[in-house]
C-alpha cells in the first residue's frame, strides 16, 4: 500500500492522540537504532511493550507509523524555513536566499546527524507518502509566496507566467528538497546555496 | 581502488588494443545480463574464455573494465550532444536548449533501454571513476562554449563572472547529467527540458 492513511478510524480523541504520539516516539527511537527498512511491526510491538494488535488499532501499517515520523521531521524543516523567511523587513530577494539556504542546511544536517531518520524521509519521497507530498506542496507555496510578492513590488519580472516560474524554481530546488536526490548532491552543499540562489534570482530580474 | 588506471603498462600496440576492445565488448555483454555489481573478474574470464591472468594483463581490475565500458557509453552521449549543438546556423540560445534536451533524452533513454549499463554509469558517478570525471568536464566545456559565444554576440548578460555563470548552470543541470540523481528525477523528464532551459536562459538575459 503506497498511500498509508494517517490514522485508522478507531483512533480518536485526546487519549488516543497521546497513545499515537507514544507509539510514534517509541518507533522513532527504534527506527533510529535499527533502521526503518529492517524493522517489522512485531519488532516494534516487542520493543514498545504493546501488542501488535494494539498498535494496529492506531496505525494501519508500518508505513503509516513511518509516515507520522516523517511528517514530524519534515514539519521541523518547514518550521525552520518559516522562521527564516517570515521576517517583516526582508525583501523577496533576501527571503528567497534564506529559503534556499535553510532548505539545504536543514536537509544536509538531517542526513549527517540523523541518518536513519533521513532514510525514512527517503522512503517517503520514493514511495510518495502523504508526508512527503505535504512537504513538497508546502515548499512550492513558499516559492509562490515569495515570487508573487517580488512581482507585486516590482522586484521580479512579470512576463513569464507565474505558474511556469514557480514550477521551474520548484524543479531547480528539487535536488535539495527531495532526500533521494540530496543524498547524491551533498558534495556541493557548500557552494550550492549561493550559486543556485544567484542563478534563480538572475532569472527573476525584471 | 577508486581511480582505476585505464590500462596496465603491459597493454600496448594495435594488437593489444584489439584484445582490450574484445574484453570490453564481452564484459559489456556479460554485465548487461548479470549486472556489474554481482560479476567478478573470474566470472568474466570464464564467460569470455580467457584466463583471469590474461585479463589482468590488460586491465588492473574489474573497475578498470567497467570504466572502459562507461567511457564508451558516455562518449556516445557526448557525441549526441555534439551533433545536436554543433550546427552553424544555431543561436547560442537554441544551442543551449538542444544541450539540455539531448542530455536529458539520452540519459533517460539509457536508463529505460539499457538499465544494467546505466547502473555501471551510476557506479562510475558514485565512485568518481575517470570516465565520469571526463564526462562531467566535457559537459562543462559545452556550457562554457555556449555561454561564451552568447556573451560575445550580446545575446547573454556579461555582468556575472563567467566562472560563476558556468558553475551555476553546471550545478543546475547536474540532476540530469549525473546518473545517481537522474534516476530519481525521471518522473519529470517530460517537462524538465523546457522548464529548466527557460529558467536558465532567463538568468542569462542581458
CSV table of C-alpha atoms in Angstrom, one decimal:
chain,number,residue,atom,x,y,z
A,1,UNK,CA,0.0,0.0,0.0
A,2,UNK,CA,1.7,3.2,-1.1
A,3,UNK,CA,-0.7,5.7,0.4
A,4,UNK,CA,-0.9,4.9,4.1
A,5,UNK,CA,-3.8,6.6,5.9
A,6,UNK,CA,-2.7,8.8,8.7
A,7,UNK,CA,-4.8,7.1,11.3
A,8,UNK,CA,-7.2,4.1,11.4
A,9,UNK,CA,-10.8,5.0,12.1
A,10,UNK,CA,-10.7,3.6,15.6
A,11,UNK,CA,-8.1,6.1,16.8
A,12,UNK,CA,-9.9,9.2,18.0
A,13,UNK,CA,-10.0,11.6,21.0
A,14,UNK,CA,-7.2,13.2,23.1
A,15,UNK,CA,-6.3,9.9,24.9
A,16,UNK,CA,-5.9,8.1,21.6
A,17,UNK,CA,-3.8,11.0,20.4
A,18,UNK,CA,-1.4,10.6,23.3
A,19,UNK,CA,-1.1,6.9,22.6
A,20,UNK,CA,-0.4,7.6,18.9
A,21,UNK,CA,2.3,10.0,19.9
A,22,UNK,CA,3.7,7.5,22.3
A,23,UNK,CA,3.9,4.9,19.6
A,24,UNK,CA,5.4,7.3,17.1
A,25,UNK,CA,8.1,8.4,19.7
A,26,UNK,CA,9.0,4.8,20.5
A,27,UNK,CA,9.0,3.8,16.8
A,28,UNK,CA,11.2,6.8,16.1
A,29,UNK,CA,13.7,5.7,18.6
A,30,UNK,CA,13.6,2.1,17.4
A,31,UNK,CA,14.0,3.0,13.8
A,32,UNK,CA,16.8,5.4,14.7
A,33,UNK,CA,18.7,2.4,16.0
A,34,UNK,CA,17.7,-0.4,13.7
A,35,UNK,CA,16.6,1.3,10.6
A,36,UNK,CA,13.1,1.6,9.1
A,37,UNK,CA,13.6,-1.0,6.4
A,38,UNK,CA,14.6,-3.9,8.6
A,39,UNK,CA,12.1,-3.3,11.4
A,40,UNK,CA,8.7,-5.1,11.4
A,41,UNK,CA,5.6,-4.1,13.3
A,42,UNK,CA,6.2,-7.2,15.5
A,43,UNK,CA,9.7,-5.9,16.4
A,44,UNK,CA,8.2,-2.6,17.2
A,45,UNK,CA,5.5,-4.0,19.4
A,46,UNK,CA,8.0,-6.0,21.3
A,47,UNK,CA,10.3,-3.0,21.8
A,48,UNK,CA,7.5,-0.7,22.9
A,49,UNK,CA,5.8,-3.4,25.1
A,50,UNK,CA,2.4,-3.1,23.3
A,51,UNK,CA,0.7,-6.0,21.5
A,52,UNK,CA,0.9,-5.9,17.7
A,53,UNK,CA,-2.9,-5.8,17.6
A,54,UNK,CA,-2.9,-2.8,19.9
A,55,UNK,CA,-0.5,-0.9,17.5
A,56,UNK,CA,-2.8,-1.8,14.6
A,57,UNK,CA,-5.7,-0.1,16.4
A,58,UNK,CA,-3.8,3.2,15.9
A,59,UNK,CA,-1.9,2.6,12.7
A,60,UNK,CA,-2.8,0.7,9.6
A,61,UNK,CA,0.7,-0.3,8.8
A,62,UNK,CA,4.4,0.2,9.5
A,63,UNK,CA,4.3,2.8,6.6
A,64,UNK,CA,1.6,4.7,8.5
A,65,UNK,CA,3.9,4.9,11.5
A,66,UNK,CA,6.9,5.9,9.3
A,67,UNK,CA,4.7,8.5,7.6
A,68,UNK,CA,3.9,10.0,11.0
A,69,UNK,CA,7.6,10.1,12.0
A,70,UNK,CA,8.4,11.6,8.6
A,71,UNK,CA,5.7,14.2,8.9
A,72,UNK,CA,7.1,15.4,12.2
A,73,UNK,CA,10.6,15.6,10.8
A,74,UNK,CA,9.5,17.5,7.6
A,75,UNK,CA,7.4,19.8,9.7
A,76,UNK,CA,10.6,20.8,11.6
A,77,UNK,CA,12.2,21.7,8.3
A,78,UNK,CA,9.1,23.7,7.3
A,79,UNK,CA,9.2,25.5,10.7
A,80,UNK,CA,12.9,26.4,10.2
A,81,UNK,CA,12.1,27.8,6.8
A,82,UNK,CA,9.2,29.7,8.0
A,83,UNK,CA,11.2,31.2,10.8
A,84,UNK,CA,14.0,32.1,8.4
A,85,UNK,CA,11.8,33.8,5.8
A,86,UNK,CA,9.0,35.3,7.7
A,87,UNK,CA,10.8,38.4,8.9
A,88,UNK,CA,8.9,41.6,8.1
A,89,UNK,CA,11.8,43.7,6.9
A,90,UNK,CA,13.2,41.2,4.4
A,91,UNK,CA,13.0,41.8,0.7
A,92,UNK,CA,11.7,39.0,-1.6
A,93,UNK,CA,15.2,38.6,-2.8
A,94,UNK,CA,16.6,38.1,0.7
A,95,UNK,CA,13.6,35.9,1.6
A,96,UNK,CA,14.4,33.6,-1.4
A,97,UNK,CA,18.1,33.4,-0.4
A,98,UNK,CA,17.1,32.3,3.0
A,99,UNK,CA,14.6,29.8,1.7
A,100,UNK,CA,17.3,28.1,-0.3
A,101,UNK,CA,20.0,28.3,2.4
A,102,UNK,CA,17.7,26.9,5.1
A,103,UNK,CA,16.4,24.1,2.9
A,104,UNK,CA,19.9,22.9,2.0
A,105,UNK,CA,21.3,23.3,5.6
A,106,UNK,CA,18.4,21.5,7.3
A,107,UNK,CA,18.4,18.7,4.7
A,108,UNK,CA,22.1,18.2,4.9
A,109,UNK,CA,22.1,18.4,8.7
A,110,UNK,CA,19.4,15.7,8.9
A,111,UNK,CA,21.5,13.5,6.6
A,112,UNK,CA,24.7,13.9,8.7
A,113,UNK,CA,23.1,13.9,12.2
A,114,UNK,CA,20.2,11.6,12.0
A,115,UNK,CA,20.9,9.3,9.1
A,116,UNK,CA,18.2,6.7,10.0
A,117,UNK,CA,15.6,9.4,10.1
A,118,UNK,CA,16.9,10.7,6.8
A,119,UNK,CA,16.4,7.2,5.4
A,120,UNK,CA,12.7,7.2,6.4
A,121,UNK,CA,12.4,10.6,4.6
A,122,UNK,CA,14.0,8.9,1.5
A,123,UNK,CA,11.5,6.1,1.7
A,124,UNK,CA,8.7,8.7,2.0
A,125,UNK,CA,10.0,10.5,-1.1
A,126,UNK,CA,10.5,7.4,-3.2
A,127,UNK,CA,7.0,6.0,-2.4
A,128,UNK,CA,5.3,9.4,-2.3
A,129,UNK,CA,3.8,9.1,1.2
A,130,UNK,CA,1.4,11.8,2.2
A,131,UNK,CA,4.1,13.4,4.5
A,132,UNK,CA,6.4,13.9,1.5
A,133,UNK,CA,3.6,15.2,-0.7
A,134,UNK,CA,2.6,17.7,2.0
A,135,UNK,CA,6.2,18.8,2.4
A,136,UNK,CA,6.6,19.3,-1.3
A,137,UNK,CA,3.4,21.3,-1.6
A,138,UNK,CA,4.5,23.4,1.3
A,139,UNK,CA,7.8,24.2,-0.3
A,140,UNK,CA,6.0,25.2,-3.5
A,141,UNK,CA,3.8,27.5,-1.5
A,142,UNK,CA,6.8,29.3,-0.1
A,143,UNK,CA,8.2,29.8,-3.6
A,144,UNK,CA,4.8,31.0,-4.8
A,145,UNK,CA,4.5,33.4,-1.9
A,146,UNK,CA,8.0,34.9,-2.5
A,147,UNK,CA,7.7,35.2,-6.3
A,148,UNK,CA,4.2,36.8,-6.0
A,149,UNK,CA,5.4,39.3,-3.5
A,150,UNK,CA,8.5,40.1,-5.6
A,151,UNK,CA,6.3,40.6,-8.7
A,152,UNK,CA,3.9,42.9,-6.8
A,153,UNK,CA,6.6,45.3,-5.6
A,154,UNK,CA,8.4,45.2,-9.0
A,155,UNK,CA,11.5,43.4,-7.7
A,156,UNK,CA,10.9,40.4,-10.0
A,157,UNK,CA,9.9,40.2,-13.7
A,158,UNK,CA,6.2,39.6,-14.6
A,159,UNK,CA,6.4,38.5,-18.3
A,160,UNK,CA,6.8,34.7,-17.6
A,161,UNK,CA,3.5,33.1,-16.5
A,162,UNK,CA,3.6,32.8,-12.7
A,163,UNK,CA,2.9,29.0,-12.8
A,164,UNK,CA,5.9,28.4,-15.1
A,165,UNK,CA,8.2,30.5,-12.9
A,166,UNK,CA,7.1,28.6,-9.7
A,167,UNK,CA,7.3,25.2,-11.4
A,168,UNK,CA,10.7,25.9,-12.8
A,169,UNK,CA,12.1,27.1,-9.4
A,170,UNK,CA,10.5,24.2,-7.6
A,171,UNK,CA,12.2,21.8,-10.1
A,172,UNK,CA,15.5,23.6,-9.7
A,173,UNK,CA,15.4,23.2,-5.9
A,174,UNK,CA,14.4,19.6,-6.1
A,175,UNK,CA,17.9,18.2,-5.8
A,176,UNK,CA,18.0,19.9,-2.3
A,177,UNK,CA,14.4,19.3,-1.3
A,178,UNK,CA,14.0,15.6,-2.2
A,179,UNK,CA,16.1,13.4,0.1
A,180,UNK,CA,16.6,10.9,-2.7
A,181,UNK,CA,18.4,13.5,-4.8
A,182,UNK,CA,20.0,15.4,-1.9
A,183,UNK,CA,22.0,12.4,-0.7
A,184,UNK,CA,23.9,12.3,-4.0
A,185,UNK,CA,24.3,16.1,-4.0
A,186,UNK,CA,25.9,16.5,-0.6
A,187,UNK,CA,29.3,17.2,-2.0
A,188,UNK,CA,28.1,20.5,-3.3
A,189,UNK,CA,26.1,21.8,-0.3
A,190,UNK,CA,28.8,24.4,0.4
A,191,UNK,CA,28.7,26.3,-2.9
A,192,UNK,CA,25.1,25.3,-3.9
A,193,UNK,CA,23.1,27.9,-1.9
A,194,UNK,CA,24.8,30.9,-3.4
A,195,UNK,CA,25.2,29.5,-6.9
A,196,UNK,CA,21.6,28.3,-7.1
A,197,UNK,CA,20.1,31.4,-5.5
A,198,UNK,CA,22.1,33.7,-7.7
A,199,UNK,CA,21.1,31.9,-10.8
A,200,UNK,CA,17.4,31.8,-10.0
A,201,UNK,CA,17.4,35.4,-8.8
A,202,UNK,CA,19.0,36.5,-12.1
A,203,UNK,CA,16.2,34.6,-13.9
A,204,UNK,CA,13.7,36.7,-11.9
A,205,UNK,CA,15.2,40.1,-12.8
A,206,UNK,CA,12.7,42.5,-14.4
B,1,UNK,CA,40.8,1.4,-5.6
B,2,UNK,CA,38.7,4.4,-6.7
B,3,UNK,CA,40.8,5.5,-9.5
B,4,UNK,CA,41.3,2.6,-11.9
B,5,UNK,CA,44.0,3.2,-14.5
B,6,UNK,CA,42.7,2.8,-18.0
B,7,UNK,CA,45.3,0.2,-19.0
B,8,UNK,CA,48.1,-1.7,-17.4
B,9,UNK,CA,51.6,-0.9,-18.5
B,10,UNK,CA,51.9,-4.2,-20.4
B,11,UNK,CA,49.0,-3.5,-22.7
B,12,UNK,CA,50.3,-1.6,-25.8
B,13,UNK,CA,50.3,-1.7,-29.6
B,14,UNK,CA,47.4,-2.2,-32.0
B,15,UNK,CA,47.0,-6.0,-31.3
B,16,UNK,CA,46.7,-5.3,-27.6
B,17,UNK,CA,44.2,-2.6,-28.4
B,18,UNK,CA,42.1,-5.1,-30.3
B,19,UNK,CA,42.2,-7.6,-27.4
B,20,UNK,CA,41.3,-4.8,-25.0
B,21,UNK,CA,38.3,-4.0,-27.1
B,22,UNK,CA,37.4,-7.6,-27.3
B,23,UNK,CA,37.5,-7.9,-23.5
B,24,UNK,CA,35.4,-4.7,-23.1
B,25,UNK,CA,32.8,-5.9,-25.6
B,26,UNK,CA,32.5,-9.3,-23.9
B,27,UNK,CA,32.4,-7.7,-20.5
B,28,UNK,CA,29.7,-5.3,-21.7
B,29,UNK,CA,27.6,-8.1,-22.8
B,30,UNK,CA,28.2,-10.1,-19.6
B,31,UNK,CA,27.4,-7.1,-17.3
B,32,UNK,CA,24.3,-6.3,-19.4
B,33,UNK,CA,23.0,-9.7,-18.5
B,34,UNK,CA,24.2,-10.2,-14.9
B,35,UNK,CA,24.9,-6.7,-13.7
B,36,UNK,CA,28.2,-5.1,-12.9
B,37,UNK,CA,28.0,-5.4,-9.1
B,38,UNK,CA,27.5,-9.1,-9.0
B,39,UNK,CA,30.1,-10.1,-11.6
B,40,UNK,CA,33.7,-11.0,-10.6
B,41,UNK,CA,36.7,-11.0,-12.9
B,42,UNK,CA,36.7,-14.8,-12.6
B,43,UNK,CA,33.1,-14.9,-13.9
B,44,UNK,CA,34.1,-12.7,-16.7
B,45,UNK,CA,37.2,-14.7,-17.6
B,46,UNK,CA,35.1,-17.9,-17.7
B,47,UNK,CA,32.4,-16.2,-19.9
B,48,UNK,CA,34.9,-14.8,-22.3
B,49,UNK,CA,37.1,-17.9,-22.4
B,50,UNK,CA,40.2,-16.1,-21.4
B,51,UNK,CA,42.2,-16.9,-18.2
B,52,UNK,CA,41.9,-14.4,-15.3
B,53,UNK,CA,45.6,-13.7,-15.5
B,54,UNK,CA,45.3,-12.9,-19.2
B,55,UNK,CA,42.5,-10.3,-18.5
B,56,UNK,CA,44.7,-8.8,-15.8
B,57,UNK,CA,47.4,-8.3,-18.4
B,58,UNK,CA,45.1,-5.7,-19.9
B,59,UNK,CA,43.1,-4.4,-17.0
B,60,UNK,CA,44.1,-3.8,-13.4
B,61,UNK,CA,40.7,-4.5,-12.0
B,62,UNK,CA,37.0,-5.1,-12.7
B,63,UNK,CA,36.6,-1.3,-12.2
B,64,UNK,CA,39.1,-0.6,-15.0
B,65,UNK,CA,36.9,-2.7,-17.3
B,66,UNK,CA,33.8,-1.0,-16.0
B,67,UNK,CA,35.4,2.3,-16.6
B,68,UNK,CA,36.2,1.5,-20.2
B,69,UNK,CA,32.6,0.4,-20.8
B,70,UNK,CA,31.4,3.5,-19.1
B,71,UNK,CA,33.7,5.7,-21.1
B,72,UNK,CA,32.3,4.3,-24.4
B,73,UNK,CA,28.8,4.8,-23.2
B,74,UNK,CA,29.3,8.4,-22.0
B,75,UNK,CA,31.2,9.2,-25.2
B,76,UNK,CA,28.1,8.3,-27.1
B,77,UNK,CA,26.1,10.9,-25.1
B,78,UNK,CA,28.8,13.4,-25.7
B,79,UNK,CA,28.7,12.6,-29.5
B,80,UNK,CA,24.9,13.0,-29.5
B,81,UNK,CA,25.2,16.4,-27.7
B,82,UNK,CA,27.9,17.5,-30.1
B,83,UNK,CA,25.8,16.5,-33.1
B,84,UNK,CA,22.8,18.4,-31.7
B,85,UNK,CA,24.6,21.6,-30.8
B,86,UNK,CA,27.3,22.0,-33.4
B,87,UNK,CA,25.1,23.3,-36.2
B,88,UNK,CA,26.5,26.5,-37.7
B,89,UNK,CA,23.2,28.4,-38.0
B,90,UNK,CA,22.1,27.9,-34.4
B,91,UNK,CA,22.0,30.8,-31.9
B,92,UNK,CA,23.6,30.3,-28.5
B,93,UNK,CA,20.0,30.2,-27.0
B,94,UNK,CA,19.0,27.4,-29.4
B,95,UNK,CA,22.3,25.6,-28.8
B,96,UNK,CA,21.7,25.7,-25.1
B,97,UNK,CA,18.1,24.3,-25.5
B,98,UNK,CA,19.5,21.5,-27.5
B,99,UNK,CA,22.2,20.7,-25.0
B,100,UNK,CA,19.6,20.4,-22.2
B,101,UNK,CA,17.2,18.4,-24.3
B,102,UNK,CA,19.8,16.0,-25.6
B,103,UNK,CA,21.4,15.4,-22.2
B,104,UNK,CA,18.0,14.6,-20.6
B,105,UNK,CA,16.8,12.4,-23.5
B,106,UNK,CA,19.9,10.4,-23.9
B,107,UNK,CA,20.3,9.9,-20.1
B,108,UNK,CA,16.6,8.8,-19.7
B,109,UNK,CA,16.9,6.5,-22.8
B,110,UNK,CA,20.0,4.8,-21.3
B,111,UNK,CA,18.1,4.2,-18.1
B,112,UNK,CA,15.0,2.8,-19.8
B,113,UNK,CA,16.7,0.8,-22.5
B,114,UNK,CA,19.9,-0.4,-21.0
B,115,UNK,CA,19.4,-0.4,-17.3
B,116,UNK,CA,22.5,-2.5,-16.5
B,117,UNK,CA,24.7,-0.2,-18.4
B,118,UNK,CA,23.1,2.7,-16.6
B,119,UNK,CA,24.0,1.0,-13.3
B,120,UNK,CA,27.6,1.0,-14.4
B,121,UNK,CA,27.4,4.7,-15.1
B,122,UNK,CA,25.9,5.2,-11.7
B,123,UNK,CA,28.8,3.3,-10.1
B,124,UNK,CA,31.1,5.4,-12.1
B,125,UNK,CA,29.5,8.6,-10.8
B,126,UNK,CA,29.3,7.5,-7.2
B,127,UNK,CA,33.0,6.4,-7.2
B,128,UNK,CA,34.2,9.2,-9.4
B,129,UNK,CA,35.8,7.0,-12.0
B,130,UNK,CA,37.9,8.8,-14.7
B,131,UNK,CA,35.1,8.1,-17.3
B,132,UNK,CA,32.6,10.0,-15.2
B,133,UNK,CA,35.1,12.9,-14.5
B,134,UNK,CA,35.9,13.2,-18.2
B,135,UNK,CA,32.2,13.3,-19.0
B,136,UNK,CA,31.5,15.9,-16.4
B,137,UNK,CA,34.4,18.1,-17.7
B,138,UNK,CA,33.1,17.7,-21.2
B,139,UNK,CA,29.6,18.8,-20.3
B,140,UNK,CA,31.1,21.8,-18.5
B,141,UNK,CA,33.1,22.7,-21.7
B,142,UNK,CA,29.9,22.6,-23.7
B,143,UNK,CA,28.3,25.0,-21.2
B,144,UNK,CA,31.3,27.3,-21.3
B,145,UNK,CA,31.4,27.3,-25.1
B,146,UNK,CA,27.8,28.3,-25.4
B,147,UNK,CA,27.8,30.9,-22.7
B,148,UNK,CA,31.0,32.5,-24.0
B,149,UNK,CA,29.6,32.6,-27.5
B,150,UNK,CA,26.3,34.1,-26.3
B,151,UNK,CA,28.2,36.8,-24.3
B,152,UNK,CA,30.4,37.6,-27.4
B,153,UNK,CA,27.5,38.3,-29.6
B,154,UNK,CA,25.5,40.1,-26.9
B,155,UNK,CA,22.8,37.5,-26.5
B,156,UNK,CA,23.7,36.8,-22.9
B,157,UNK,CA,24.5,39.1,-20.0
B,158,UNK,CA,28.1,39.8,-19.1
B,159,UNK,CA,27.9,41.2,-15.6
B,160,UNK,CA,28.2,37.9,-13.7
B,161,UNK,CA,31.7,36.4,-13.7
B,162,UNK,CA,31.9,33.8,-16.4
B,163,UNK,CA,33.1,31.1,-14.0
B,164,UNK,CA,30.1,31.7,-11.7
B,165,UNK,CA,27.6,31.5,-14.6
B,166,UNK,CA,29.2,28.3,-15.9
B,167,UNK,CA,29.4,26.7,-12.4
B,168,UNK,CA,25.8,27.6,-11.6
B,169,UNK,CA,24.5,26.2,-14.9
B,170,UNK,CA,26.6,23.0,-14.5
B,171,UNK,CA,25.1,22.6,-11.0
B,172,UNK,CA,21.6,23.2,-12.2
B,173,UNK,CA,22.0,20.5,-14.9
B,174,UNK,CA,23.5,18.0,-12.5
B,175,UNK,CA,20.2,16.2,-11.8
B,176,UNK,CA,20.1,15.3,-15.5
B,177,UNK,CA,23.8,14.7,-16.0
B,178,UNK,CA,24.7,12.6,-13.0
B,179,UNK,CA,23.0,9.2,-13.3
B,180,UNK,CA,22.7,8.9,-9.5
B,181,UNK,CA,20.4,12.0,-9.4
B,182,UNK,CA,18.8,11.4,-12.8
B,183,UNK,CA,17.4,8.0,-11.7
B,184,UNK,CA,15.3,9.8,-9.0
B,185,UNK,CA,14.3,12.6,-11.4
B,186,UNK,CA,12.9,10.5,-14.2
B,187,UNK,CA,9.3,11.4,-13.4
B,188,UNK,CA,10.0,15.0,-14.6
B,189,UNK,CA,11.9,14.3,-17.8
B,190,UNK,CA,8.9,15.4,-19.8
B,191,UNK,CA,8.6,18.9,-18.5
B,192,UNK,CA,12.2,19.4,-17.3
B,193,UNK,CA,13.9,20.3,-20.6
B,194,UNK,CA,11.6,23.3,-21.3
B,195,UNK,CA,11.3,24.5,-17.7
B,196,UNK,CA,15.0,24.2,-16.9
B,197,UNK,CA,16.2,25.7,-20.2
B,198,UNK,CA,13.7,28.6,-19.9
B,199,UNK,CA,14.8,29.4,-16.3
B,200,UNK,CA,18.5,29.3,-17.1
B,201,UNK,CA,18.0,31.3,-20.3
B,202,UNK,CA,16.1,33.9,-18.4
B,203,UNK,CA,19.0,34.1,-16.0
B,204,UNK,CA,21.3,34.7,-19.0
B,205,UNK,CA,19.3,37.6,-20.4
B,206,UNK,CA,21.3,40.9,-20.8
